[in-house]
Amino acid sequence: MSLLMIPGPTTPAQRVMLAMSRPLINHRGPEFKLLLEEIQTGLKYVFQTENPIVILTSSGTGGMEFAVSNVINKSDTVIVPTMGFFCDRFAEIVEACGGRVSRIQIEWGSSVKPDMVEEAFARERNVKAILIIHNETSTGVLVRDLAEISRIAHDHDALVIVDAISSLGGVELLTDKWSIDACVTGSQKCIAAPPGLAFVSVSERFIEEAKRVNRGVYFNLKAYLEYMERGQTPYTPSIPLLYALSEALKMIREEGLEARIARHRKCAKAFYRAIEALDLEPYPFEYEYRSKTVIAVKTPKNIDSEELVKTMRLKHSVVVSGGQGKLRGSIFRIGCMGNVSAYEVLATVNALESSLAYLGYGVEKVGVGLAEAGKVLWSS
């Protein structure tokens, strides 16, 4: 069996997978209502919010479209910092909903900064919303200034919509404290449940704005809120996935959110220490904006990242990802999320060192990265 170390989906715990074998129940019955209440409580803990959280049977992209389509009308102006593949997708969704995108063009590998957002609002009038990718999965960049960016947006009376698909549950994100109007994540990354569910927390202001928009059917916020009052979803949900989600949320509560975030941080530090010991270069060129959940690394010269990924998979049964879009062939990405522990870190570093040596890079460095990662992992 391969070790899955891509930036999602992650490998759920056995108890999470076993939960899906439970008998199905009536999704309009009292048992389902209790299940949904339990899940709402667990999700609110992870989101750090008292706002209602919509549960969608969809991918994270479905959650992104839900958040946009419920508040963006034709010709509404939306600011989107574009610094990677998924930022571009966010902009594409806005345009598909008829909105006008005002892009903050940022070099891939860098992060949006508060001053850039101030300048964007100075250029535009009547901005409806700003859309932020908290953790750009394609480049391994974490937006550390989200709280300040949210404050700036609210000073200009704009909604704040955040894609936290590859960060929530692994990195600090305080939905209510940072005044995030809609926060989107998926089941398959830091929450460590199987893929197929998306979650969107919605503020009171977001709910009010949604009343002014002509919505579709499946992604109609009004329907989800009405059915939420009954302890139901408006359309048939994936009950086995909800069983799994419930178990994954119990595991997060048992570990404690702060401890979980600290574990992600320590594992990421071990990965970065190993990468530096191997004379490799993280793709994000600003140290403080390196992701703690997606480790993006430049491939050495004369080595194609797709060949490196293939070698790690075939010779070591460790599965990592290559680059996306214009980064295909030039970087590789390691998922550091969900149930990641010392075992996964060391197994991945070992596979990386050996595969690089097999491809002709750093033969003399085999074992160096492993030793450095170990120093981080076993330190107090």
CSV table of C-alpha atoms in Angstrom, one decimal:
chain,number,residue,atom,x,y,z
A,1,MET,CA,0.0,0.0,0.0
A,2,SER,CA,1.3,3.4,-0.9
A,3,LEU,CA,1.8,6.3,1.5
A,4,LEU,CA,-0.4,9.1,0.2
A,5,MET,CA,1.5,12.4,0.8
A,6,ILE,CA,-0.2,14.7,-1.8
A,7,PRO,CA,-1.9,18.0,-0.8
A,8,GLY,CA,-5.3,16.2,-0.5
A,9,PRO,CA,-7.0,14.0,-0.3
A,10,THR,CA,-5.2,12.7,2.8
A,11,THR,CA,-5.5,9.3,4.4
A,12,PRO,CA,-8.3,9.2,7.0
A,13,ALA,CA,-7.8,7.2,10.2
A,14,GLN,CA,-9.1,3.6,10.2
A,15,ARG,CA,-11.9,4.5,12.6
A,16,VAL,CA,-13.1,7.2,10.2
A,17,MET,CA,-13.2,4.8,7.3
A,18,LEU,CA,-15.0,2.2,9.4
A,19,ALA,CA,-17.7,4.7,10.3
A,20,MET,CA,-18.9,4.6,6.7
A,21,SER,CA,-19.9,1.0,7.1
A,22,ARG,CA,-22.7,1.9,9.5
A,23,PRO,CA,-26.3,1.2,8.3
A,24,LEU,CA,-28.0,4.0,6.4
A,25,ILE,CA,-30.7,6.1,8.1
A,26,ASN,CA,-33.6,8.2,7.0
A,27,HIS,CA,-32.2,11.7,6.1
A,28,ARG,CA,-35.6,13.1,7.1
A,29,GLY,CA,-35.7,11.3,10.4
A,30,PRO,CA,-34.7,12.1,14.1
A,31,GLU,CA,-31.4,10.1,13.9
A,32,PHE,CA,-30.2,12.2,11.1
A,33,LYS,CA,-31.1,15.4,12.9
A,34,LEU,CA,-28.9,14.3,15.9
A,35,LEU,CA,-26.1,13.4,13.5
A,36,LEU,CA,-26.3,16.8,11.8
A,37,GLU,CA,-26.4,18.7,15.2
A,38,GLU,CA,-23.3,16.8,16.3
A,39,ILE,CA,-21.5,17.7,13.0
A,40,GLN,CA,-22.5,21.4,13.3
A,41,THR,CA,-21.0,21.5,16.8
A,42,GLY,CA,-17.7,19.9,15.6
A,43,LEU,CA,-17.4,22.1,12.5
A,44,LYS,CA,-18.0,25.3,14.6
A,45,TYR,CA,-15.1,24.2,16.8
A,46,VAL,CA,-12.8,23.8,13.8
A,47,PHE,CA,-14.0,27.0,12.1
A,48,GLN,CA,-13.9,28.9,15.4
A,49,THR,CA,-17.3,30.4,14.7
A,50,GLU,CA,-20.8,30.7,16.0
A,51,ASN,CA,-22.1,31.2,12.5
A,52,PRO,CA,-24.2,28.5,10.7
A,53,ILE,CA,-22.2,26.2,8.5
A,54,VAL,CA,-23.7,24.9,5.3
A,55,ILE,CA,-22.8,21.3,4.5
A,56,LEU,CA,-22.6,20.5,0.8
A,57,THR,CA,-22.2,17.2,-1.0
A,58,SER,CA,-19.6,18.5,-3.4
A,59,SER,CA,-15.9,19.2,-3.8
A,60,GLY,CA,-14.2,22.3,-2.3
A,61,THR,CA,-14.7,24.0,-5.6
A,62,GLY,CA,-18.5,23.5,-5.2
A,63,GLY,CA,-18.1,25.3,-1.8
A,64,MET,CA,-16.3,28.2,-3.5
A,65,GLU,CA,-19.0,28.5,-6.1
A,66,PHE,CA,-21.7,28.4,-3.4
A,67,ALA,CA,-20.0,31.3,-1.6
A,68,VAL,CA,-19.7,33.4,-4.7
A,69,SER,CA,-23.0,32.6,-6.4
A,70,ASN,CA,-25.1,33.5,-3.3
A,71,VAL,CA,-23.9,37.1,-3.0
A,72,ILE,CA,-22.4,38.2,-6.4
A,73,ASN,CA,-24.8,39.8,-8.9
A,74,LYS,CA,-24.1,40.6,-12.5
A,75,SER,CA,-21.6,43.5,-12.8
A,76,ASP,CA,-20.7,43.4,-9.0
A,77,THR,CA,-17.0,44.3,-8.6
A,78,VAL,CA,-14.9,41.7,-6.7
A,79,ILE,CA,-11.3,42.0,-5.8
A,80,VAL,CA,-9.3,38.8,-6.2
A,81,PRO,CA,-5.6,38.6,-5.4
A,82,THR,CA,-4.2,36.1,-8.0
A,83,MET,CA,-1.0,34.3,-6.9
A,84,GLY,CA,-1.6,30.8,-8.0
A,85,PHE,CA,-3.8,28.2,-9.8
A,86,PHE,CA,-6.6,28.3,-7.3
A,87,CYS,CA,-6.7,32.0,-7.1
A,88,ASP,CA,-7.3,32.0,-10.8
A,89,ARG,CA,-10.2,29.5,-10.3
A,90,PHE,CA,-11.8,31.8,-7.8
A,91,ALA,CA,-11.7,34.6,-10.3
A,92,GLU,CA,-13.1,32.3,-13.0
A,93,ILE,CA,-16.1,31.5,-10.7
A,94,VAL,CA,-16.8,35.2,-10.2
A,95,GLU,CA,-16.8,35.8,-13.9
A,96,ALA,CA,-19.1,32.8,-14.5
A,97,CYS,CA,-21.5,34.4,-12.0
A,98,GLY,CA,-21.5,37.7,-14.0
A,99,GLY,CA,-19.2,39.6,-11.6
A,100,ARG,CA,-16.4,41.9,-12.6
A,101,VAL,CA,-13.0,40.8,-11.3
A,102,SER,CA,-10.5,43.4,-10.2
A,103,ARG,CA,-7.2,41.4,-10.0
A,104,ILE,CA,-4.3,42.1,-7.7
A,105,GLN,CA,-1.6,40.5,-9.8
A,106,ILE,CA,1.0,38.8,-7.6
A,107,GLU,CA,4.1,36.8,-8.6
A,108,TRP,CA,3.5,33.1,-8.0
A,109,GLY,CA,5.5,32.1,-4.9
A,110,SER,CA,4.7,35.4,-3.1
A,111,SER,CA,1.7,36.4,-1.0
A,112,VAL,CA,-0.8,39.2,-1.1
A,113,LYS,CA,0.0,41.9,1.5
A,114,PRO,CA,-2.3,44.4,3.3
A,115,ASP,CA,-0.8,47.4,1.4
A,116,MET,CA,-1.7,45.8,-1.9
A,117,VAL,CA,-5.3,45.4,-0.7
A,118,GLU,CA,-5.4,49.0,0.4
A,119,GLU,CA,-4.3,50.1,-3.1
A,120,ALA,CA,-6.9,47.9,-4.8
A,121,PHE,CA,-9.7,49.4,-2.7
A,122,ALA,CA,-8.3,52.9,-3.5
A,123,ARG,CA,-8.6,52.0,-7.3
A,124,GLU,CA,-12.1,50.6,-7.1
A,125,ARG,CA,-15.5,52.0,-6.0
A,126,ASN,CA,-18.4,50.0,-4.6
A,127,VAL,CA,-16.5,46.7,-4.2
A,128,LYS,CA,-18.9,44.0,-3.3
A,129,ALA,CA,-16.4,41.5,-1.9
A,130,ILE,CA,-12.8,40.4,-1.7
A,131,LEU,CA,-11.9,36.7,-2.3
A,132,ILE,CA,-8.8,35.4,-0.6
A,133,ILE,CA,-7.1,32.0,-0.9
A,134,HIS,CA,-5.8,31.5,2.7
A,135,ASN,CA,-3.4,28.8,1.6
A,136,GLU,CA,-2.6,28.6,-2.1
A,137,THR,CA,-2.2,24.9,-2.7
A,138,SER,CA,-0.5,25.2,-6.1
A,139,THR,CA,2.4,27.3,-4.7
A,140,GLY,CA,2.6,26.4,-1.0
A,141,VAL,CA,2.0,30.0,0.1
A,142,LEU,CA,0.1,30.9,3.2
A,143,VAL,CA,-1.5,34.4,3.6
A,144,ARG,CA,-0.4,35.3,7.1
A,145,ASP,CA,-2.1,38.8,7.1
A,146,LEU,CA,-5.7,37.5,6.7
A,147,ALA,CA,-7.0,39.3,9.8
A,148,GLU,CA,-5.6,42.7,8.7
A,149,ILE,CA,-6.8,42.2,5.1
A,150,SER,CA,-10.3,41.4,6.5
A,151,ARG,CA,-10.3,44.6,8.5
A,152,ILE,CA,-9.3,46.6,5.5
A,153,ALA,CA,-12.1,45.1,3.4
A,154,HIS,CA,-14.7,45.8,6.1
A,155,ASP,CA,-13.5,49.4,6.4
A,156,HIS,CA,-14.5,49.6,2.7
A,157,ASP,CA,-17.9,47.8,3.4
A,158,ALA,CA,-16.9,44.8,1.3
A,159,LEU,CA,-17.6,41.1,2.1
A,160,VAL,CA,-14.7,38.9,3.0
A,161,ILE,CA,-14.9,35.4,1.4
A,162,VAL,CA,-12.0,33.0,2.2
A,163,ASP,CA,-11.0,29.7,0.6
A,164,ALA,CA,-9.5,27.8,3.5
A,165,ILE,CA,-9.7,24.4,1.8
A,166,SER,CA,-6.0,23.4,2.4
A,167,SER,CA,-5.6,25.3,5.7
A,168,LEU,CA,-8.5,25.0,8.0
A,169,GLY,CA,-7.8,22.5,10.8
A,170,GLY,CA,-4.0,22.6,10.2
A,171,VAL,CA,-3.3,26.4,10.5
A,172,GLU,CA,-4.8,29.0,12.8
A,173,LEU,CA,-7.9,30.6,11.3
A,174,LEU,CA,-10.3,32.5,13.6
A,175,THR,CA,-13.5,32.9,11.5
A,176,ASP,CA,-15.4,35.1,13.9
A,177,LYS,CA,-12.5,37.0,15.4
A,178,TRP,CA,-11.2,37.9,12.0
A,179,SER,CA,-14.7,38.8,10.7
A,180,ILE,CA,-14.8,36.4,7.8
A,181,ASP,CA,-18.2,36.5,6.1
A,182,ALA,CA,-17.9,33.2,4.3
A,183,CYS,CA,-15.2,30.6,4.9
A,184,VAL,CA,-14.9,27.6,2.7
A,185,THR,CA,-13.2,24.3,3.3
A,186,GLY,CA,-13.4,20.6,2.3
A,187,SER,CA,-13.5,17.3,4.1
A,188,GLN,CA,-10.5,15.7,2.6
A,189,LYS,CA,-7.5,17.8,3.6
A,190,CYS,CA,-6.7,19.0,7.2
A,191,ILE,CA,-10.0,17.6,8.6
A,192,ALA,CA,-8.9,14.2,7.3
A,193,ALA,CA,-12.2,12.8,6.2
A,194,PRO,CA,-12.8,11.2,2.8
A,195,PRO,CA,-13.4,13.6,-0.1
A,196,GLY,CA,-16.9,14.6,-1.2
A,197,LEU,CA,-18.1,17.2,1.3
A,198,ALA,CA,-17.6,21.0,1.4
A,199,PHE,CA,-18.4,23.4,4.2
A,200,VAL,CA,-19.2,27.1,4.2
A,201,SER,CA,-19.6,29.2,7.3
A,202,VAL,CA,-21.9,32.3,6.6
A,203,SER,CA,-22.1,35.5,8.6
A,204,GLU,CA,-25.3,37.4,9.3
A,205,ARG,CA,-24.2,40.0,6.8
A,206,PHE,CA,-23.5,37.4,4.2
A,207,ILE,CA,-27.0,36.0,4.7
A,208,GLU,CA,-28.6,39.4,4.3
A,209,GLU,CA,-26.6,40.1,1.1
A,210,ALA,CA,-27.7,36.7,-0.3
A,211,LYS,CA,-31.4,37.8,-0.1
A,212,ARG,CA,-30.6,40.4,-2.9
A,213,VAL,CA,-29.2,37.8,-5.4
A,214,ASN,CA,-30.9,35.6,-7.9
A,215,ARG,CA,-29.7,32.2,-7.0
A,216,GLY,CA,-29.8,28.8,-8.6
A,217,VAL,CA,-31.3,25.7,-7.1
A,218,TYR,CA,-28.7,23.3,-5.7
A,219,PHE,CA,-26.5,26.1,-4.2
A,220,ASN,CA,-29.4,28.2,-2.8
A,221,LEU,CA,-28.4,29.4,0.6
A,222,LYS,CA,-32.0,30.1,1.6
A,223,ALA,CA,-32.9,26.5,1.2
A,224,TYR,CA,-30.0,25.2,3.2
A,225,LEU,CA,-30.7,27.6,6.1
A,226,GLU,CA,-34.4,26.6,6.1
A,227,TYR,CA,-33.7,22.9,6.2
A,228,MET,CA,-30.9,23.4,8.8
A,229,GLU,CA,-33.7,24.6,11.2
A,230,ARG,CA,-35.3,21.2,10.7
A,231,GLY,CA,-32.0,19.3,11.2
A,232,GLN,CA,-31.9,18.3,7.5
A,233,THR,CA,-30.3,19.2,4.2
A,234,PRO,CA,-32.4,20.3,1.3
A,235,TYR,CA,-31.2,17.5,-1.0
A,236,THR,CA,-30.2,14.0,-0.3
A,237,PRO,CA,-26.8,14.0,1.4
A,238,SER,CA,-24.0,11.4,1.4
A,239,ILE,CA,-24.8,9.8,4.7
A,240,PRO,CA,-21.7,7.5,4.8
A,241,LEU,CA,-19.5,10.6,4.3
A,242,LEU,CA,-21.3,12.3,7.1
A,243,TYR,CA,-20.7,9.3,9.4
A,244,ALA,CA,-17.0,9.6,8.5
A,245,LEU,CA,-17.0,13.3,9.0
A,246,SER,CA,-18.5,13.0,12.4
A,247,GLU,CA,-15.8,10.6,13.5
A,248,ALA,CA,-13.0,12.8,12.1
A,249,LEU,CA,-14.4,15.8,14.0
A,250,LYS,CA,-14.4,13.7,17.2
A,251,MET,CA,-10.7,13.0,16.6
A,252,ILE,CA,-10.0,16.7,16.2
A,253,ARG,CA,-11.8,17.4,19.5
A,254,GLU,CA,-9.9,14.6,21.2
A,255,GLU,CA,-6.5,15.9,20.1
A,256,GLY,CA,-7.4,19.6,20.6
A,257,LEU,CA,-7.3,22.2,17.9
A,258,GLU,CA,-4.3,24.0,19.3
A,259,ALA,CA,-2.3,20.7,19.6
A,260,ARG,CA,-3.4,19.7,16.1
A,261,ILE,CA,-2.1,23.0,14.6
A,262,ALA,CA,1.1,22.6,16.6
A,263,ARG,CA,1.6,19.1,15.1
A,264,HIS,CA,1.2,20.5,11.6
A,265,ARG,CA,3.6,23.2,12.4
A,266,LYS,CA,6.3,20.9,13.7
A,267,CYS,CA,5.9,18.4,10.8
A,268,ALA,CA,6.2,21.3,8.3
A,269,LYS,CA,9.3,22.6,10.1
A,270,ALA,CA,10.9,19.1,9.9
A,271,PHE,CA,10.1,19.0,6.1
A,272,TYR,CA,11.7,22.4,5.5
A,273,ARG,CA,14.7,21.6,7.6
A,274,ALA,CA,15.3,18.4,5.6
A,275,ILE,CA,14.8,20.3,2.3
A,276,GLU,CA,17.4,22.9,3.2
A,277,ALA,CA,19.8,20.2,4.3
A,278,LEU,CA,19.5,18.7,0.8
A,279,ASP,CA,20.3,22.1,-0.7
A,280,LEU,CA,16.8,22.3,-2.2
A,281,GLU,CA,14.8,25.5,-2.3
A,282,PRO,CA,11.2,25.9,-1.2
A,283,TYR,CA,9.1,27.5,-3.9
A,284,PRO,CA,7.7,30.3,-1.8
A,285,PHE,CA,10.6,32.8,-1.7
A,286,GLU,CA,9.4,34.7,1.4
A,287,TYR,CA,10.2,32.6,4.5
A,288,GLU,CA,7.4,33.9,6.6
A,289,TYR,CA,4.7,33.0,4.0
A,290,ARG,CA,5.7,29.3,3.6
A,291,SER,CA,2.7,27.0,4.0
A,292,LYS,CA,2.5,24.7,7.0
A,293,THR,CA,0.3,22.2,5.1
A,294,VAL,CA,1.6,22.2,1.6
A,295,ILE,CA,5.4,21.9,1.1
A,296,ALA,CA,6.2,23.2,-2.4
A,297,VAL,CA,9.8,22.7,-3.5
A,298,LYS,CA,11.8,23.7,-6.6
A,299,THR,CA,13.1,20.7,-8.4
A,300,PRO,CA,16.9,20.7,-8.9
A,301,LYS,CA,18.2,21.6,-12.4
A,302,ASN,CA,18.2,18.8,-14.9
A,303,ILE,CA,15.6,16.9,-13.0
A,304,ASP,CA,11.9,16.9,-14.1
A,305,SER,CA,9.5,17.0,-11.2
A,306,GLU,CA,7.2,14.5,-12.9
A,307,GLU,CA,10.1,12.0,-13.1
A,308,LEU,CA,10.9,12.6,-9.4
A,309,VAL,CA,7.3,12.0,-8.4
A,310,LYS,CA,7.2,8.9,-10.5
A,311,THR,CA,10.4,7.5,-9.0
A,312,MET,CA,9.2,8.1,-5.4
A,313,ARG,CA,6.0,6.3,-6.2
A,314,LEU,CA,7.4,3.3,-8.1
A,315,LYS,CA,10.5,2.7,-6.0
A,316,HIS,CA,9.3,3.8,-2.5
A,317,SER,CA,5.5,3.7,-2.7
A,318,VAL,CA,5.4,7.3,-1.5
A,319,VAL,CA,3.0,9.5,-3.5
A,320,VAL,CA,3.6,13.2,-3.7
A,321,SER,CA,2.4,15.7,-6.3
A,322,GLY,CA,4.0,17.6,-9.1
A,323,GLY,CA,3.4,21.2,-10.1
A,324,GLN,CA,0.1,22.6,-11.5
A,325,GLY,CA,-0.4,24.9,-14.4
A,326,LYS,CA,2.8,26.8,-15.4
A,327,LEU,CA,4.7,25.1,-12.5
A,328,ARG,CA,4.3,21.6,-14.0
A,329,GLY,CA,7.7,20.0,-14.3
A,330,SER,CA,9.5,22.6,-12.1
A,331,ILE,CA,8.2,21.9,-8.6
A,332,PHE,CA,6.9,19.1,-6.5
A,333,ARG,CA,4.5,19.3,-3.6
A,334,ILE,CA,4.2,17.3,-0.4
A,335,GLY,CA,1.0,17.3,1.7
A,336,CYS,CA,1.6,18.0,5.4
A,337,MET,CA,-1.9,17.8,6.6
A,338,GLY,CA,-4.5,15.7,8.3
A,339,ASN,CA,-3.1,12.9,10.3
A,340,VAL,CA,0.5,13.6,9.4
A,341,SER,CA,3.1,12.5,12.0
A,342,ALA,CA,6.8,11.8,12.4
A,343,TYR,CA,6.4,8.5,10.5
A,344,GLU,CA,4.9,10.1,7.4
A,345,VAL,CA,7.6,12.9,7.5
A,346,LEU,CA,10.5,10.5,7.8
A,347,ALA,CA,9.2,8.0,5.2
A,348,THR,CA,8.7,10.8,2.7
A,349,VAL,CA,12.1,12.4,3.3
A,350,ASN,CA,13.8,9.0,3.0
A,351,ALA,CA,12.0,8.4,-0.3
A,352,LEU,CA,12.9,11.9,-1.5
A,353,GLU,CA,16.6,11.6,-0.7
A,354,SER,CA,16.9,8.2,-2.3
A,355,SER,CA,14.9,9.1,-5.4
A,356,LEU,CA,17.0,12.3,-6.0
A,357,ALA,CA,20.2,10.2,-5.7
A,358,TYR,CA,18.8,7.6,-8.1
A,359,LEU,CA,18.2,10.5,-10.6
A,360,GLY,CA,21.7,11.8,-10.1
A,361,TYR,CA,21.3,14.5,-7.5
A,362,GLY,CA,22.9,14.7,-4.1
A,363,VAL,CA,24.2,11.1,-3.8
A,364,GLU,CA,26.5,12.3,-1.0
A,365,LYS,CA,23.6,13.8,0.9
A,366,VAL,CA,21.5,10.6,1.4
A,367,GLY,CA,20.6,10.5,5.1
A,368,VAL,CA,21.4,14.2,5.8
A,369,GLY,CA,17.8,15.4,5.3
A,370,LEU,CA,16.5,12.5,7.4
A,371,ALA,CA,18.8,13.4,10.2
A,372,GLU,CA,17.8,17.0,10.2
A,373,ALA,CA,14.1,16.2,10.1
A,374,GLY,CA,14.6,13.8,13.0
A,375,LYS,CA,16.2,16.6,15.1
A,376,VAL,CA,13.1,18.7,14.7
A,377,LEU,CA,10.6,15.9,15.3
A,378,TRP,CA,12.3,14.6,18.5
A,379,SER,CA,13.0,18.0,20.0
A,380,SER,CA,10.7,19.1,22.9
